[in-house]
Amino acid sequence: MKIDFFSALSRPEYECLEFHDESKLSNQQRNEVFECVRKCLFLLLEGIGHQQQIIPADERLRHDLDNWVQEHLTHLFPEKLQALKVLVDTSAQVGEYFYAHCSHETKLVMAITTLILFASDDDTLLSPEERNRLSSFSCNDGYSPPDASPWTAVLTHGLQLGAEYFGSKDPLVGSLSANAIRGFTEACTMEYRMEQGDLPVHLTIHGKPHPSSEWCAAEAFPGYLRSMSGISFHYIPPIFKYSRTEEVPSPYWLGVAPVVRNFIDYTNDLLSYPKEVLDGEIRNYLLLATRARRVAGRSSMFGSKLWTFRDTFCETLENVQNIIFALDRAFTNYMPADNNAPEDNNKTQDDPNAQLAAKCWFSFRQNFISFHLESKRYGLDRLAFERNNCTVEELCAPKHKPMNAACVGAATAGLFLISTLGYRYFCK
């Protein structure tokens, strides 16, 4: 059931999303935004036919992860053990949910590396000095000087662990993981500097409306940053790696990996936003993309004004829905339709790798979303309950459509511009 998100967000109650600077929202306004965002997430879950999964704790995984933490991390944070425990629990859930279809070793490698990545972007654990020092990690990796700090030594351990495990059968797959971790540390540095008020110059001045056919170079930056901060290419190989010796060969999934990356990044952006708006976080993809569109002078889809968060949110909902449908088609094309289908349509019927790739995708697709709804980190625990207490018709029926043909053209051209520039689309 495909949802028309523009019609849904055209309703008057979504006018509270027409902001571009979240720092100016009052607590009451934040709560209004929170409720509207949750309603739209309900629509997305209905549109893609999500079936919530509750996966029990894996005691063996948690035992082995705790042992690793005791050996490598506890001595680094003797006064922050409670904050560390929260990240350990979330990282264990990542292994349990994302890779429920995989072996113990795949789950453990991903839980360990996720913990390292979460901690690298968490100011409750790392001091400002340590977060700033992350900027040396990739640079140092290029010419191999000694590790700059105890934490960058931990990062090196995580990078090597992922590269060795995921490259055990195919070095290309191992390098995808390693390069994603390098890019993530660079994104952490950029985001930390922006948190300190050091925005890129081209994102600091708002433009005036101009023809939608006119390109703006600054529009590509949010996607570029998100493609690194999402570290998606570290999370894609294990989807298809059951164990150290068993995996789906990369030709069966590499061609759609960029779109799987989009699924991971954009879905996380949407599902993490409710907690971000309540926490007052102002450095996230949705807000940065809104700023970039305003710098470019893009007109809103919802009236004759500059682009707002409402536009970015609507566009991202549409993108995620379309991405999921496209990936479902891409993987099911390798699955036999039925026993009576023409032979040409069933040429991959007996290919176990093609069928396994599809099964891996559908497991990850369901459990990636389920993780966000079940984890305390995101505050979405009642969303599944709310799905039983309202209908799509109640939330989606349009009450007015303020968009005119010119705005439609501008929005379409904006989407084309993003794809042309290579505008790239987890967990925060």
PDB file of N, CA and C in Angstrom, residues 287-386:
ATOM      1  N   LEU A 287      18.030  18.309   9.141  1.00  0.00           N
ATOM      2  CA  LEU A 287      18.160  19.757   9.323  1.00  0.00           C
ATOM      3  C   LEU A 287      19.239  20.335   8.418  1.00  0.00           C
ATOM      4  N   LEU A 288      20.326  19.588   8.233  1.00  0.00           N
ATOM      5  CA  LEU A 288      21.392  20.071   7.358  1.00  0.00           C
ATOM      6  C   LEU A 288      20.913  20.121   5.907  1.00  0.00           C
ATOM      7  N   ALA A 289      20.133  19.129   5.502  1.00  0.00           N
ATOM      8  CA  ALA A 289      19.584  19.137   4.143  1.00  0.00           C
ATOM      9  C   ALA A 289      18.619  20.301   3.951  1.00  0.00           C
ATOM     10  N   THR A 290      17.846  20.608   4.997  1.00  0.00           N
ATOM     11  CA  THR A 290      16.940  21.758   4.925  1.00  0.00           C
ATOM     12  C   THR A 290      17.727  23.044   4.751  1.00  0.00           C
ATOM     13  N   ARG A 291      18.791  23.198   5.515  1.00  0.00           N
ATOM     14  CA  ARG A 291      19.633  24.396   5.395  1.00  0.00           C
ATOM     15  C   ARG A 291      20.209  24.515   3.985  1.00  0.00           C
ATOM     16  N   ALA A 292      20.709  23.397   3.444  1.00  0.00           N
ATOM     17  CA  ALA A 292      21.322  23.433   2.117  1.00  0.00           C
ATOM     18  C   ALA A 292      20.308  23.829   1.050  1.00  0.00           C
ATOM     19  N   ARG A 293      19.079  23.348   1.158  1.00  0.00           N
ATOM     20  CA  ARG A 293      18.055  23.709   0.178  1.00  0.00           C
ATOM     21  C   ARG A 293      17.704  25.191   0.270  1.00  0.00           C
ATOM     22  N   ARG A 294      17.714  25.718   1.480  1.00  0.00           N
ATOM     23  CA  ARG A 294      17.418  27.145   1.636  1.00  0.00           C
ATOM     24  C   ARG A 294      18.569  27.990   1.097  1.00  0.00           C
ATOM     25  N   VAL A 295      19.801  27.528   1.324  1.00  0.00           N
ATOM     26  CA  VAL A 295      20.956  28.218   0.749  1.00  0.00           C
ATOM     27  C   VAL A 295      20.826  28.266  -0.770  1.00  0.00           C
ATOM     28  N   ALA A 296      20.332  27.171  -1.342  1.00  0.00           N
ATOM     29  CA  ALA A 296      20.170  27.094  -2.796  1.00  0.00           C
ATOM     30  C   ALA A 296      18.958  27.873  -3.293  1.00  0.00           C
ATOM     31  N   GLY A 297      18.133  28.377  -2.365  1.00  0.00           N
ATOM     32  CA  GLY A 297      16.955  29.136  -2.762  1.00  0.00           C
ATOM     33  C   GLY A 297      15.813  28.289  -3.264  1.00  0.00           C
ATOM     34  N   ARG A 298      15.752  27.024  -2.836  1.00  0.00           N
ATOM     35  CA  ARG A 298      14.682  26.144  -3.312  1.00  0.00           C
ATOM     36  C   ARG A 298      13.336  26.531  -2.699  1.00  0.00           C
ATOM     37  N   SER A 299      12.304  26.495  -3.522  1.00  0.00           N
ATOM     38  CA  SER A 299      10.957  26.820  -3.058  1.00  0.00           C
ATOM     39  C   SER A 299      10.311  25.616  -2.389  1.00  0.00           C
ATOM     40  N   SER A 300       9.462  25.896  -1.422  1.00  0.00           N
ATOM     41  CA  SER A 300       8.750  24.841  -0.713  1.00  0.00           C
ATOM     42  C   SER A 300       7.721  24.178  -1.617  1.00  0.00           C
ATOM     43  N   MET A 301       7.464  22.898  -1.372  1.00  0.00           N
ATOM     44  CA  MET A 301       6.382  22.195  -2.056  1.00  0.00           C
ATOM     45  C   MET A 301       5.028  22.583  -1.479  1.00  0.00           C
ATOM     46  N   PHE A 302       5.033  23.240  -0.309  1.00  0.00           N
ATOM     47  CA  PHE A 302       3.797  23.509   0.418  1.00  0.00           C
ATOM     48  C   PHE A 302       3.405  24.986   0.397  1.00  0.00           C
ATOM     49  N   GLY A 303       3.845  25.721  -0.609  1.00  0.00           N
ATOM     50  CA  GLY A 303       3.466  27.119  -0.700  1.00  0.00           C
ATOM     51  C   GLY A 303       4.588  27.963  -1.268  1.00  0.00           C
ATOM     52  N   SER A 304       4.334  29.259  -1.425  1.00  0.00           N
ATOM     53  CA  SER A 304       5.298  30.167  -2.062  1.00  0.00           C
ATOM     54  C   SER A 304       6.263  30.741  -1.028  1.00  0.00           C
ATOM     55  N   LYS A 305       7.137  29.924  -0.542  1.00  0.00           N
ATOM     56  CA  LYS A 305       8.152  30.339   0.425  1.00  0.00           C
ATOM     57  C   LYS A 305       9.358  29.434   0.244  1.00  0.00           C
ATOM     58  N   LEU A 306      10.418  29.726   0.988  1.00  0.00           N
ATOM     59  CA  LEU A 306      11.598  28.879   0.889  1.00  0.00           C
ATOM     60  C   LEU A 306      11.350  27.515   1.541  1.00  0.00           C
ATOM     61  N   TRP A 307      12.157  26.577   1.139  1.00  0.00           N
ATOM     62  CA  TRP A 307      12.126  25.192   1.628  1.00  0.00           C
ATOM     63  C   TRP A 307      12.192  25.155   3.153  1.00  0.00           C
ATOM     64  N   THR A 308      11.447  24.233   3.784  1.00  0.00           N
ATOM     65  CA  THR A 308      11.474  24.071   5.240  1.00  0.00           C
ATOM     66  C   THR A 308      11.668  22.594   5.599  1.00  0.00           C
ATOM     67  N   PHE A 309      11.723  22.334   6.886  1.00  0.00           N
ATOM     68  CA  PHE A 309      11.852  20.955   7.363  1.00  0.00           C
ATOM     69  C   PHE A 309      10.703  20.085   6.854  1.00  0.00           C
ATOM     70  N   ARG A 310       9.536  20.670   6.726  1.00  0.00           N
ATOM     71  CA  ARG A 310       8.368  19.923   6.232  1.00  0.00           C
ATOM     72  C   ARG A 310       8.666  19.302   4.873  1.00  0.00           C
ATOM     73  N   ASP A 311       9.335  20.052   4.004  1.00  0.00           N
ATOM     74  CA  ASP A 311       9.685  19.555   2.676  1.00  0.00           C
ATOM     75  C   ASP A 311      10.696  18.417   2.761  1.00  0.00           C
ATOM     76  N   THR A 312      11.746  18.627   3.564  1.00  0.00           N
ATOM     77  CA  THR A 312      12.784  17.601   3.682  1.00  0.00           C
ATOM     78  C   THR A 312      12.214  16.315   4.250  1.00  0.00           C
ATOM     79  N   PHE A 313      11.371  16.448   5.264  1.00  0.00           N
ATOM     80  CA  PHE A 313      10.785  15.276   5.906  1.00  0.00           C
ATOM     81  C   PHE A 313       9.890  14.521   4.928  1.00  0.00           C
ATOM     82  N   CYS A 314       9.065  15.250   4.195  1.00  0.00           N
ATOM     83  CA  CYS A 314       8.183  14.633   3.203  1.00  0.00           C
ATOM     84  C   CYS A 314       9.002  13.919   2.128  1.00  0.00           C
ATOM     85  N   GLU A 315      10.010  14.590   1.628  1.00  0.00           N
ATOM     86  CA  GLU A 315      10.855  14.013   0.589  1.00  0.00           C
ATOM     87  C   GLU A 315      11.556  12.751   1.079  1.00  0.00           C
ATOM     88  N   THR A 316      12.042  12.767   2.321  1.00  0.00           N
ATOM     89  CA  THR A 316      12.758  11.612   2.856  1.00  0.00           C
ATOM     90  C   THR A 316      11.819  10.432   3.077  1.00  0.00           C
ATOM     91  N   LEU A 317      10.605  10.701   3.542  1.00  0.00           N
ATOM     92  CA  LEU A 317       9.607   9.633   3.666  1.00  0.00           C
ATOM     93  C   LEU A 317       9.334   8.984   2.311  1.00  0.00           C
ATOM     94  N   GLU A 318       9.149   9.811   1.289  1.00  0.00           N
ATOM     95  CA  GLU A 318       8.916   9.283  -0.057  1.00  0.00           C
ATOM     96  C   GLU A 318      10.113   8.463  -0.529  1.00  0.00           C
ATOM     97  N   ASN A 319      11.322   8.979  -0.273  1.00  0.00           N
ATOM     98  CA  ASN A 319      12.524   8.271  -0.700  1.00  0.00           C
ATOM     99  C   ASN A 319      12.636   6.902  -0.048  1.00  0.00           C
ATOM    100  N   VAL A 320      12.425   6.840   1.263  1.00  0.00           N
ATOM    101  CA  VAL A 320      12.548   5.560   1.966  1.00  0.00           C
ATOM    102  C   VAL A 320      11.523   4.558   1.445  1.00  0.00           C
ATOM    103  N   GLN A 321      10.289   5.010   1.265  1.00  0.00           N
ATOM    104  CA  GLN A 321       9.257   4.114   0.737  1.00  0.00           C
ATOM    105  C   GLN A 321       9.658   3.582  -0.634  1.00  0.00           C
ATOM    106  N   ASN A 322      10.125   4.456  -1.514  1.00  0.00           N
ATOM    107  CA  ASN A 322      10.507   4.030  -2.860  1.00  0.00           C
ATOM    108  C   ASN A 322      11.741   3.140  -2.845  1.00  0.00           C
ATOM    109  N   ILE A 323      12.696   3.445  -1.967  1.00  0.00           N
ATOM    110  CA  ILE A 323      13.910   2.638  -1.848  1.00  0.00           C
ATOM    111  C   ILE A 323      13.563   1.208  -1.437  1.00  0.00           C
ATOM    112  N   ILE A 324      12.689   1.074  -0.446  1.00  0.00           N
ATOM    113  CA  ILE A 324      12.319  -0.265   0.033  1.00  0.00           C
ATOM    114  C   ILE A 324      11.614  -1.053  -1.060  1.00  0.00           C
ATOM    115  N   PHE A 325      10.690  -0.413  -1.764  1.00  0.00           N
ATOM    116  CA  PHE A 325       9.994  -1.114  -2.848  1.00  0.00           C
ATOM    117  C   PHE A 325      10.983  -1.528  -3.944  1.00  0.00           C
ATOM    118  N   ALA A 326      11.940  -0.646  -4.257  1.00  0.00           N
ATOM    119  CA  ALA A 326      12.914  -0.952  -5.308  1.00  0.00           C
ATOM    120  C   ALA A 326      13.812  -2.120  -4.906  1.00  0.00           C
ATOM    121  N   LEU A 327      14.250  -2.137  -3.651  1.00  0.00           N
ATOM    122  CA  LEU A 327      15.105  -3.234  -3.191  1.00  0.00           C
ATOM    123  C   LEU A 327      14.330  -4.547  -3.119  1.00  0.00           C
ATOM    124  N   ASP A 328      13.086  -4.474  -2.676  1.00  0.00           N
ATOM    125  CA  ASP A 328      12.265  -5.691  -2.661  1.00  0.00           C
ATOM    126  C   ASP A 328      12.171  -6.280  -4.065  1.00  0.00           C
ATOM    127  N   ARG A 329      11.945  -5.405  -5.056  1.00  0.00           N
ATOM    128  CA  ARG A 329      11.856  -5.893  -6.442  1.00  0.00           C
ATOM    129  C   ARG A 329      13.193  -6.450  -6.907  1.00  0.00           C
ATOM    130  N   ALA A 330      14.277  -5.739  -6.580  1.00  0.00           N
ATOM    131  CA  ALA A 330      15.597  -6.158  -7.052  1.00  0.00           C
ATOM    132  C   ALA A 330      15.955  -7.547  -6.542  1.00  0.00           C
ATOM    133  N   PHE A 331      15.658  -7.802  -5.276  1.00  0.00           N
ATOM    134  CA  PHE A 331      16.016  -9.108  -4.723  1.00  0.00           C
ATOM    135  C   PHE A 331      15.014 -10.191  -5.100  1.00  0.00           C
ATOM    136  N   THR A 332      13.734  -9.864  -5.174  1.00  0.00           N
ATOM    137  CA  THR A 332      12.753 -10.899  -5.525  1.00  0.00           C
ATOM    138  C   THR A 332      12.823 -11.266  -6.996  1.00  0.00           C
ATOM    139  N   ASN A 333      13.433 -10.430  -7.825  1.00  0.00           N
ATOM    140  CA  ASN A 333      13.622 -10.797  -9.226  1.00  0.00           C
ATOM    141  C   ASN A 333      14.494 -12.035  -9.361  1.00  0.00           C
ATOM    142  N   TYR A 334      15.267 -12.320  -8.318  1.00  0.00           N
ATOM    143  CA  TYR A 334      16.117 -13.499  -8.342  1.00  0.00           C
ATOM    144  C   TYR A 334      15.411 -14.726  -7.781  1.00  0.00           C
ATOM    145  N   MET A 335      14.187 -14.512  -7.253  1.00  0.00           N
ATOM    146  CA  MET A 335      13.448 -15.617  -6.645  1.00  0.00           C
ATOM    147  C   MET A 335      12.446 -16.173  -7.653  1.00  0.00           C
ATOM    148  N   PRO A 336      12.171 -17.472  -7.624  1.00  0.00           N
ATOM    149  CA  PRO A 336      11.160 -18.033  -8.534  1.00  0.00           C
ATOM    150  C   PRO A 336       9.780 -17.486  -8.210  1.00  0.00           C
ATOM    151  N   ALA A 337       9.069 -17.025  -9.232  1.00  0.00           N
ATOM    152  CA  ALA A 337       7.732 -16.473  -9.014  1.00  0.00           C
ATOM    153  C   ALA A 337       6.753 -17.585  -8.643  1.00  0.00           C
ATOM    154  N   ASP A 338       6.677 -18.627  -9.470  1.00  0.00           N
ATOM    155  CA  ASP A 338       5.855 -19.804  -9.153  1.00  0.00           C
ATOM    156  C   ASP A 338       6.262 -20.911 -10.115  1.00  0.00           C
ATOM    157  N   ASN A 339       5.809 -22.086  -9.855  1.00  0.00           N
ATOM    158  CA  ASN A 339       6.244 -23.246 -10.638  1.00  0.00           C
ATOM    159  C   ASN A 339       5.728 -23.228 -12.069  1.00  0.00           C
ATOM    160  N   ASN A 340       4.702 -22.414 -12.350  1.00  0.00           N
ATOM    161  CA  ASN A 340       4.114 -22.386 -13.687  1.00  0.00           C
ATOM    162  C   ASN A 340       4.610 -21.220 -14.532  1.00  0.00           C
ATOM    163  N   ALA A 341       5.548 -20.428 -13.985  1.00  0.00           N
ATOM    164  CA  ALA A 341       6.041 -19.266 -14.720  1.00  0.00           C
ATOM    165  C   ALA A 341       6.880 -19.724 -15.903  1.00  0.00           C
ATOM    166  N   PRO A 342       6.978 -18.884 -16.961  1.00  0.00           N
ATOM    167  CA  PRO A 342       7.807 -19.228 -18.113  1.00  0.00           C
ATOM    168  C   PRO A 342       9.242 -19.494 -17.693  1.00  0.00           C
ATOM    169  N   GLU A 343       9.909 -20.352 -18.445  1.00  0.00           N
ATOM    170  CA  GLU A 343      11.263 -20.772 -18.074  1.00  0.00           C
ATOM    171  C   GLU A 343      12.217 -19.592 -17.975  1.00  0.00           C
ATOM    172  N   ASP A 344      12.098 -18.609 -18.890  1.00  0.00           N
ATOM    173  CA  ASP A 344      13.018 -17.470 -18.893  1.00  0.00           C
ATOM    174  C   ASP A 344      12.925 -16.668 -17.605  1.00  0.00           C
ATOM    175  N   ASN A 345      11.743 -16.623 -17.019  1.00  0.00           N
ATOM    176  CA  ASN A 345      11.564 -15.864 -15.784  1.00  0.00           C
ATOM    177  C   ASN A 345      12.067 -16.613 -14.566  1.00  0.00           C
ATOM    178  N   ASN A 346      12.431 -17.894 -14.766  1.00  0.00           N
ATOM    179  CA  ASN A 346      12.858 -18.712 -13.643  1.00  0.00           C
ATOM    180  C   ASN A 346      14.303 -19.169 -13.792  1.00  0.00           C
ATOM    181  N   LYS A 347      15.078 -18.448 -14.570  1.00  0.00           N
ATOM    182  CA  LYS A 347      16.433 -18.905 -14.848  1.00  0.00           C
ATOM    183  C   LYS A 347      17.322 -18.915 -13.611  1.00  0.00           C
ATOM    184  N   THR A 348      16.927 -18.191 -12.554  1.00  0.00           N
ATOM    185  CA  THR A 348      17.723 -18.220 -11.323  1.00  0.00           C
ATOM    186  C   THR A 348      17.064 -19.066 -10.243  1.00  0.00           C
ATOM    187  N   GLN A 349      16.045 -19.840 -10.637  1.00  0.00           N
ATOM    188  CA  GLN A 349      15.285 -20.602  -9.648  1.00  0.00           C
ATOM    189  C   GLN A 349      16.179 -21.544  -8.864  1.00  0.00           C
ATOM    190  N   ASP A 350      17.160 -22.118  -9.506  1.00  0.00           N
ATOM    191  CA  ASP A 350      18.019 -23.100  -8.851  1.00  0.00           C
ATOM    192  C   ASP A 350      19.332 -22.501  -8.371  1.00  0.00           C
ATOM    193  N   ASP A 351      19.420 -21.187  -8.354  1.00  0.00           N
ATOM    194  CA  ASP A 351      20.646 -20.529  -7.895  1.00  0.00           C
ATOM    195  C   ASP A 351      20.527 -20.264  -6.399  1.00  0.00           C
ATOM    196  N   PRO A 352      21.182 -21.039  -5.563  1.00  0.00           N
ATOM    197  CA  PRO A 352      21.032 -20.865  -4.105  1.00  0.00           C
ATOM    198  C   PRO A 352      21.562 -19.528  -3.609  1.00  0.00           C
ATOM    199  N   ASN A 353      22.581 -18.977  -4.272  1.00  0.00           N
ATOM    200  CA  ASN A 353      23.119 -17.687  -3.836  1.00  0.00           C
ATOM    201  C   ASN A 353      22.114 -16.563  -4.052  1.00  0.00           C
ATOM    202  N   ALA A 354      21.419 -16.599  -5.189  1.00  0.00           N
ATOM    203  CA  ALA A 354      20.417 -15.569  -5.463  1.00  0.00           C
ATOM    204  C   ALA A 354      19.276 -15.650  -4.460  1.00  0.00           C
ATOM    205  N   GLN A 355      18.840 -16.849  -4.167  1.00  0.00           N
ATOM    206  CA  GLN A 355      17.745 -17.003  -3.214  1.00  0.00           C
ATOM    207  C   GLN A 355      18.188 -16.623  -1.800  1.00  0.00           C
ATOM    208  N   LEU A 356      19.414 -16.974  -1.440  1.00  0.00           N
ATOM    209  CA  LEU A 356      19.907 -16.629  -0.107  1.00  0.00           C
ATOM    210  C   LEU A 356      20.069 -15.120   0.042  1.00  0.00           C
ATOM    211  N   ALA A 357      20.515 -14.441  -1.026  1.00  0.00           N
ATOM    212  CA  ALA A 357      20.650 -12.979  -0.972  1.00  0.00           C
ATOM    213  C   ALA A 357      19.299 -12.333  -0.681  1.00  0.00           C
ATOM    214  N   ALA A 358      18.246 -12.833  -1.326  1.00  0.00           N
ATOM    215  CA  ALA A 358      16.905 -12.286  -1.091  1.00  0.00           C
ATOM    216  C   ALA A 358      16.458 -12.528   0.342  1.00  0.00           C
ATOM    217  N   LYS A 359      16.687 -13.733   0.843  1.00  0.00           N
ATOM    218  CA  LYS A 359      16.291 -14.040   2.220  1.00  0.00           C
ATOM    219  C   LYS A 359      17.054 -13.168   3.214  1.00  0.00           C
ATOM    220  N   CYS A 360      18.333 -12.947   2.957  1.00  0.00           N
ATOM    221  CA  CYS A 360      19.139 -12.088   3.834  1.00  0.00           C
ATOM    222  C   CYS A 360      18.604 -10.660   3.834  1.00  0.00           C
ATOM    223  N   TRP A 361      18.255 -10.152   2.652  1.00  0.00           N
ATOM    224  CA  TRP A 361      17.732  -8.788   2.566  1.00  0.00           C
ATOM    225  C   TRP A 361      16.438  -8.641   3.359  1.00  0.00           C
ATOM    226  N   PHE A 362      15.501  -9.559   3.165  1.00  0.00           N
ATOM    227  CA  PHE A 362      14.210  -9.414   3.835  1.00  0.00           C
ATOM    228  C   PHE A 362      14.344  -9.554   5.349  1.00  0.00           C
ATOM    229  N   SER A 363      15.255 -10.385   5.807  1.00  0.00           N
ATOM    230  CA  SER A 363      15.499 -10.479   7.250  1.00  0.00           C
ATOM    231  C   SER A 363      16.051  -9.165   7.776  1.00  0.00           C
ATOM    232  N   PHE A 364      17.036  -8.612   7.087  1.00  0.00           N
ATOM    233  CA  PHE A 364      17.647  -7.355   7.526  1.00  0.00           C
ATOM    234  C   PHE A 364      16.635  -6.214   7.471  1.00  0.00           C
ATOM    235  N   ARG A 365      15.878  -6.147   6.408  1.00  0.00           N
ATOM    236  CA  ARG A 365      14.882  -5.073   6.216  1.00  0.00           C
ATOM    237  C   ARG A 365      13.908  -5.018   7.386  1.00  0.00           C
ATOM    238  N   GLN A 366      13.362  -6.177   7.759  1.00  0.00           N
ATOM    239  CA  GLN A 366      12.403  -6.214   8.861  1.00  0.00           C
ATOM    240  C   GLN A 366      13.071  -5.903  10.199  1.00  0.00           C
ATOM    241  N   ASN A 367      14.219  -6.503  10.436  1.00  0.00           N
ATOM    242  CA  ASN A 367      14.833  -6.407  11.758  1.00  0.00           C
ATOM    243  C   ASN A 367      15.559  -5.088  11.987  1.00  0.00           C
ATOM    244  N   PHE A 368      16.009  -4.433  10.920  1.00  0.00           N
ATOM    245  CA  PHE A 368      16.611  -3.107  11.059  1.00  0.00           C
ATOM    246  C   PHE A 368      15.578  -2.129  11.607  1.00  0.00           C
ATOM    247  N   ILE A 369      14.382  -2.165  11.044  1.00  0.00           N
ATOM    248  CA  ILE A 369      13.313  -1.285  11.520  1.00  0.00           C
ATOM    249  C   ILE A 369      12.844  -1.717  12.905  1.00  0.00           C
ATOM    250  N   SER A 370      12.702  -3.022  13.114  1.00  0.00           N
ATOM    251  CA  SER A 370      12.261  -3.521  14.423  1.00  0.00           C
ATOM    252  C   SER A 370      13.208  -3.090  15.529  1.00  0.00           C
ATOM    253  N   PHE A 371      14.501  -3.085  15.253  1.00  0.00           N
ATOM    254  CA  PHE A 371      15.491  -2.637  16.233  1.00  0.00           C
ATOM    255  C   PHE A 371      15.195  -1.217  16.693  1.00  0.00           C
ATOM    256  N   HIS A 372      14.928  -0.330  15.746  1.00  0.00           N
ATOM    257  CA  HIS A 372      14.666   1.066  16.098  1.00  0.00           C
ATOM    258  C   HIS A 372      13.399   1.206  16.940  1.00  0.00           C
ATOM    259  N   LEU A 373      12.409   0.372  16.662  1.00  0.00           N
ATOM    260  CA  LEU A 373      11.155   0.466  17.406  1.00  0.00           C
ATOM    261  C   LEU A 373      11.266  -0.152  18.796  1.00  0.00           C
ATOM    262  N   GLU A 374      12.163  -1.116  18.962  1.00  0.00           N
ATOM    263  CA  GLU A 374      12.299  -1.796  20.252  1.00  0.00           C
ATOM    264  C   GLU A 374      13.364  -1.168  21.147  1.00  0.00           C
ATOM    265  N   SER A 375      14.366  -0.529  20.568  1.00  0.00           N
ATOM    266  CA  SER A 375      15.464   0.026  21.359  1.00  0.00           C
ATOM    267  C   SER A 375      15.012   1.253  22.148  1.00  0.00           C
ATOM    268  N   LYS A 376      15.390   1.311  23.407  1.00  0.00           N
ATOM    269  CA  LYS A 376      15.073   2.469  24.243  1.00  0.00           C
ATOM    270  C   LYS A 376      15.769   3.728  23.727  1.00  0.00           C
ATOM    271  N   ARG A 377      16.802   3.536  22.936  1.00  0.00           N
ATOM    272  CA  ARG A 377      17.587   4.661  22.422  1.00  0.00           C
ATOM    273  C   ARG A 377      16.736   5.631  21.608  1.00  0.00           C
ATOM    274  N   TYR A 378      15.690   5.128  20.930  1.00  0.00           N
ATOM    275  CA  TYR A 378      14.956   5.944  19.970  1.00  0.00           C
ATOM    276  C   TYR A 378      13.579   6.391  20.450  1.00  0.00           C
ATOM    277  N   GLY A 379      13.118   5.888  21.568  1.00  0.00           N
ATOM    278  CA  GLY A 379      11.846   6.344  22.119  1.00  0.00           C
ATOM    279  C   GLY A 379      10.640   6.049  21.255  1.00  0.00           C
ATOM    280  N   LEU A 380      10.695   4.964  20.492  1.00  0.00           N
ATOM    281  CA  LEU A 380       9.595   4.618  19.586  1.00  0.00           C
ATOM    282  C   LEU A 380       8.840   3.386  20.062  1.00  0.00           C
ATOM    283  N   ASP A 381       8.999   3.053  21.337  1.00  0.00           N
ATOM    284  CA  ASP A 381       8.480   1.785  21.837  1.00  0.00           C
ATOM    285  C   ASP A 381       6.962   1.672  21.740  1.00  0.00           C
ATOM    286  N   ARG A 382       6.222   2.787  21.700  1.00  0.00           N
ATOM    287  CA  ARG A 382       4.755   2.719  21.626  1.00  0.00           C
ATOM    288  C   ARG A 382       4.241   2.810  20.184  1.00  0.00           C
ATOM    289  N   LEU A 383       5.143   2.924  19.229  1.00  0.00           N
ATOM    290  CA  LEU A 383       4.686   3.117  17.855  1.00  0.00           C
ATOM    291  C   LEU A 383       3.923   1.895  17.342  1.00  0.00           C
ATOM    292  N   ALA A 384       4.391   0.699  17.697  1.00  0.00           N
ATOM    293  CA  ALA A 384       3.681  -0.510  17.269  1.00  0.00           C
ATOM    294  C   ALA A 384       2.281  -0.545  17.871  1.00  0.00           C
ATOM    295  N   PHE A 385       2.164  -0.100  19.133  1.00  0.00           N
ATOM    296  CA  PHE A 385       0.842  -0.044  19.780  1.00  0.00           C
ATOM    297  C   PHE A 385      -0.058   0.957  19.066  1.00  0.00           C
ATOM    298  N   GLU A 386       0.513   2.115  18.719  1.00  0.00           N
ATOM    299  CA  GLU A 386      -0.282   3.160  18.081  1.00  0.00           C
ATOM    300  C   GLU A 386      -0.780   2.729  16.706  1.00  0.00           C
TER     301      GLU A 386
END
